[in-house]
Structure formats: C-alpha cells, structure tokens
Tab-separated table of C-alpha atoms in Angstrom:
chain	number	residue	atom	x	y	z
G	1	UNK	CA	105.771	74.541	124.882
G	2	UNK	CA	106.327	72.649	121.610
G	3	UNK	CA	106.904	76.057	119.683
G	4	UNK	CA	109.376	76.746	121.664
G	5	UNK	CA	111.038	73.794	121.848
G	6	UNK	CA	110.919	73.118	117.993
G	7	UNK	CA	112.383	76.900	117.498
G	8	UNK	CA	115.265	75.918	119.932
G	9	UNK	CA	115.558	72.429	118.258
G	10	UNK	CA	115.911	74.037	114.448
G	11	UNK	CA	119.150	75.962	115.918
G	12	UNK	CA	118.791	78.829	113.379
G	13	UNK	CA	117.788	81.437	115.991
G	14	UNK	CA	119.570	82.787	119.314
G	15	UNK	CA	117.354	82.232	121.951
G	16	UNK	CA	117.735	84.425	125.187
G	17	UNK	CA	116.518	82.609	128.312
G	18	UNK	CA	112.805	83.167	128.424
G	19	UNK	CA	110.743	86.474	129.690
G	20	UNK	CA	109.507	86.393	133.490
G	21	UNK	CA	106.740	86.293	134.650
G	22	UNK	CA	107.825	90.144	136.077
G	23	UNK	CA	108.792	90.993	132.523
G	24	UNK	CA	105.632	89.680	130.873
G	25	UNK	CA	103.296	91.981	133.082
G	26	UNK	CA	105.743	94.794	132.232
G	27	UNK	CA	105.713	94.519	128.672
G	28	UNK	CA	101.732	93.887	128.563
G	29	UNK	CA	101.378	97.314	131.303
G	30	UNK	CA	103.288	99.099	128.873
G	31	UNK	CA	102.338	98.731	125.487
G	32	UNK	CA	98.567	98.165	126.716
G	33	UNK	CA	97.729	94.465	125.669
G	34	UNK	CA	97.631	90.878	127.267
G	35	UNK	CA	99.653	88.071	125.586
G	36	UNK	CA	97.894	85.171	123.976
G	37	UNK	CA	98.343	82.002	126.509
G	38	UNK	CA	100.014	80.520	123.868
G	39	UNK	CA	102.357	83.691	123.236
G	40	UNK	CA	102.947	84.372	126.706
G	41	UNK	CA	104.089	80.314	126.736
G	42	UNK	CA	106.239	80.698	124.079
G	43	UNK	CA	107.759	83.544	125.660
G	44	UNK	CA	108.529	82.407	129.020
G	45	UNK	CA	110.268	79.346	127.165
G	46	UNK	CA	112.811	81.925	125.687
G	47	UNK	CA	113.103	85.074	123.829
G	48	UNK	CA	113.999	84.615	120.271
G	49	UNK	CA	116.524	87.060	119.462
G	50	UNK	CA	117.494	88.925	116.066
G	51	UNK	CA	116.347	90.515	112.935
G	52	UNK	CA	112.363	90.356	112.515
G	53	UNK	CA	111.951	89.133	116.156
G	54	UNK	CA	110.671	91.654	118.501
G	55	UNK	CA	112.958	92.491	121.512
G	56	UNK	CA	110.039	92.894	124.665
G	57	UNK	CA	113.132	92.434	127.229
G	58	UNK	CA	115.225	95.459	125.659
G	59	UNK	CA	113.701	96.893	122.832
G	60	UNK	CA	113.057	100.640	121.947
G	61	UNK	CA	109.526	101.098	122.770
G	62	UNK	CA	108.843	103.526	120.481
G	63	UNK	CA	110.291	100.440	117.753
G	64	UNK	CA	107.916	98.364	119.464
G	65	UNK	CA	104.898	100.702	119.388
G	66	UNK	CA	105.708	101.166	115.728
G	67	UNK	CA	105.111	96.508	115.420
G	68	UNK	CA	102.165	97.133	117.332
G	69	UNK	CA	100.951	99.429	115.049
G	70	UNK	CA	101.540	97.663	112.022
G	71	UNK	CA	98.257	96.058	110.910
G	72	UNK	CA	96.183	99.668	111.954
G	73	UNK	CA	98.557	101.849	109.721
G	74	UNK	CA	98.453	99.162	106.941
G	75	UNK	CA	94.843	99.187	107.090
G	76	UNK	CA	94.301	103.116	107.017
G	77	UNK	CA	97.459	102.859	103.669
G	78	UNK	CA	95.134	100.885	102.097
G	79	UNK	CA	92.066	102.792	102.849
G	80	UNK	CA	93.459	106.416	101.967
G	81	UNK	CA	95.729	104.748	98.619
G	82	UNK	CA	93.917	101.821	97.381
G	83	UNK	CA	90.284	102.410	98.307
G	84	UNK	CA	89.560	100.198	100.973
G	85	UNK	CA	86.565	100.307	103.456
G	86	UNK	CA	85.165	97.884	105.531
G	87	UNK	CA	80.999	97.878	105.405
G	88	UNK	CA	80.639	98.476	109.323
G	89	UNK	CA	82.029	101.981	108.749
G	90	UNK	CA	79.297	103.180	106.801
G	91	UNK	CA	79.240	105.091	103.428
G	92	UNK	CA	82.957	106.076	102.787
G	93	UNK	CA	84.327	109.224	102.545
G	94	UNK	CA	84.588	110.862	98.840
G	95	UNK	CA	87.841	112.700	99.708
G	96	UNK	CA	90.624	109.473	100.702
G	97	UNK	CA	91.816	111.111	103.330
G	98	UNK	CA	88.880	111.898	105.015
G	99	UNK	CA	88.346	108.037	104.529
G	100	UNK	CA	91.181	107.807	106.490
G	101	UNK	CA	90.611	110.558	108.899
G	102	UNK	CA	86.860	108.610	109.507
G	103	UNK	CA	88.285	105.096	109.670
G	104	UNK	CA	90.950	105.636	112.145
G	105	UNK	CA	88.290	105.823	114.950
G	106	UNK	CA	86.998	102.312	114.511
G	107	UNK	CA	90.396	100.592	113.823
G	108	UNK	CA	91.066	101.832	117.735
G	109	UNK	CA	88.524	99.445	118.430
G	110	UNK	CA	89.384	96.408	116.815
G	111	UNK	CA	91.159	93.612	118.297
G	112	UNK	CA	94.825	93.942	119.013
G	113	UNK	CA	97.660	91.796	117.309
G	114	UNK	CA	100.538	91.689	118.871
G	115	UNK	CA	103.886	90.697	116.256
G	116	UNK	CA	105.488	87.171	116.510
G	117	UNK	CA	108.039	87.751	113.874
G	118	UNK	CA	108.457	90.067	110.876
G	119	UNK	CA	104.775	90.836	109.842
G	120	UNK	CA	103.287	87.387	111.596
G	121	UNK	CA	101.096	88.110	114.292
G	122	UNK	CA	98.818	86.559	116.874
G	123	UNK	CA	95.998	88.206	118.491
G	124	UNK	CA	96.175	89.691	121.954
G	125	UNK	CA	93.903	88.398	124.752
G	126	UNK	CA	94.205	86.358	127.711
G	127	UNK	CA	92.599	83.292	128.082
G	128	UNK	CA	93.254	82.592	124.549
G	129	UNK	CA	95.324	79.817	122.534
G	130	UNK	CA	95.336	78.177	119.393
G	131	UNK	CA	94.633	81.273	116.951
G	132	UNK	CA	95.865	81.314	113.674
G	133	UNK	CA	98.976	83.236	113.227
G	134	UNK	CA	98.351	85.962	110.569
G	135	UNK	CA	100.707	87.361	107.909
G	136	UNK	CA	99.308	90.941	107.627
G	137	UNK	CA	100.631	93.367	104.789
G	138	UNK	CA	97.908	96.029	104.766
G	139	UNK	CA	95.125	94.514	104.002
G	140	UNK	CA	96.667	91.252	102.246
G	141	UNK	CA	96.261	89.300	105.216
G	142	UNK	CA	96.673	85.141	104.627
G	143	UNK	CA	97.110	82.563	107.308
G	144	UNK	CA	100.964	81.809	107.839
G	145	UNK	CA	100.691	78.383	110.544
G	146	UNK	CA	97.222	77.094	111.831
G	147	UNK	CA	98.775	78.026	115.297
G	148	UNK	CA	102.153	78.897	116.777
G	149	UNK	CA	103.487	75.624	117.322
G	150	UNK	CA	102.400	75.197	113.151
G	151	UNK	CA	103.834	78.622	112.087
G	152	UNK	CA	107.629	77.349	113.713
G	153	UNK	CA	107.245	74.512	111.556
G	154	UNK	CA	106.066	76.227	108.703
G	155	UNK	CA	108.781	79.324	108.687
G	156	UNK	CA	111.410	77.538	110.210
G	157	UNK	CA	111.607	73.970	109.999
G	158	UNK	CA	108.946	72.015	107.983
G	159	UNK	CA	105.529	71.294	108.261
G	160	UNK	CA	103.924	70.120	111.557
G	161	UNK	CA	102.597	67.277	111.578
G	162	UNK	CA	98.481	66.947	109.963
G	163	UNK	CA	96.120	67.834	112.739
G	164	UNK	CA	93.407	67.115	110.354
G	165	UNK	CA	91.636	70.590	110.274
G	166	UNK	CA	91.662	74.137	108.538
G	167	UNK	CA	92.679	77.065	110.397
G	168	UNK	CA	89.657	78.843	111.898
G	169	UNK	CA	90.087	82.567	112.114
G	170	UNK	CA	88.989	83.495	115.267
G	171	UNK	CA	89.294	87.464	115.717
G	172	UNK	CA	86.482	90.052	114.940
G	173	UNK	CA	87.713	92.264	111.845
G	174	UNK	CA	90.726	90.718	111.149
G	175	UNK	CA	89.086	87.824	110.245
G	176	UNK	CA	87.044	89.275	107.250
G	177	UNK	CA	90.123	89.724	105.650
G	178	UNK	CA	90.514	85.670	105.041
C-alpha cells in the first residue's frame, strides 16, 4: 500500500507492525463499522503510532468511541450554537436545543467516518477505496488529500504526484458540506 509505504518512508512517525487480520474484525465488531479497503490496507501495513493517531490495537475504547463520534457531536455543536440545519430534517426547531434534541435522530443515520489522524477521516464501508479524506471541524468540513495515499503526501511529506482530477466526494451528507 503506497500510503503506507510513503508514511514509513517520511520516518517522522513510529510505526507498530501492522493490525491482523484477527485485530481488524475485532476493532470493526466493536466499535460497529467496516474499514474502508483502503483503510483496512493501510492498516494491515502498520499501525501508526502517537499523538493524533488512533490506537485500534490498544486504545481506550471509550477514547476511541469519543474519535468516532467526532463529526456527529460537531454537527449537533453547530446545530444547537451556531444555527445549523440541514434541509432533509425539515423545519428546525425554534428552541436550539430542541434543534439538537430533533437532529440527533437523523445524524444516527448518516454514514460513518471512521478517524485517520487528528480530525482527518475516511468513510466507513467495505468494498470501498479511493474516498476523499475529510478534515471535519463541526461543520467546516474541506478536503485534506484526494485519497489516503494523497493525504500522506499532503500532511506528511509533499504533494503526490498530479493524478489529473478533483477530489469527488463520495458520501451521502457529508458530502453537502463541500
């Protein structure tokens, strides 16, 4: 996996020999989610280790709950402090945290993203490659590498080389916010 590879290449980041195949299907049992193929690549090529990375071989899963979490509570801070709503939910909510209280149910139905590093994420979802990795802050939510192997490059080493095309957001929801 290129990613990978490029990630160990840079030499900035400990890299822990990669997750199992054992450990994959543990974390994704869990936490409730399948890996990206591209994720779950990445992964089994070794586990970056340190600040911002998630730790699925050791980490407190209440921690990593919390990561997978992220983009939902940022979404429902947004909605209750800075007026937010998405049109799908209907007329919002006078009182903002009845907003909130009435948005929650449909952010349980969105697409899950699953944290790469810091606030970058990739979307869940077997059977799946090549998404866009996401920087999501709430609802400021920008494209951070056109895919994984481009988001290495981009955070940690450079730009990958031109493939000649624009990132295409791929996920329902998340993309609206693009």
């Amino acid at each position: 996996m290129a990613a990978a590879r490029r990630l160990r290449e840079l030499g900035h980041v400990k890299i822990q020999r990669g997750l199992t195949e054992a450990e994959l299907a543990r974390v994704e049992h869990t936490f409730g989610f399948r890996f990206a193929d591209d994720h779950r690549a990445f992964l089994a090529a070794g586990l970056p280790t340190g600040p911002s990375w998630p730790d699925w071989r050791r980490g407190e899963q209440d921690a990593l709950r919390d990561r997978l979490a992220w983009p939902i509570h940022g979404v429902l801070f947004d909605v209750e402090h800075n007026g937010y709503w998405h049109e799908s939910w209907g007329e919002r909510p006078g009182n903002r945290r009845e907003a909130a209280a009435n948005a929650e149910p449909h952010l349980r139905k969105v697409p899950q993203m699953v944290p790469v590093f810091g606030h970058r994420f990739l979307p869940s979802g077997r059977g799946s490659y090549g998404h866009p990795v996401l920087s999501m802050y709430q609802t400021d939510i920008i494209y951070y590498g056109d895919d994984l192997e481009d988001y290495i490059h981009s955070e940690f080493g450079g730009r990958a080389p031109d493939r000649g095309r624009e990132p295409q957001a791929t996920v329902a929801f998340w993309r609206d916010f693009l």
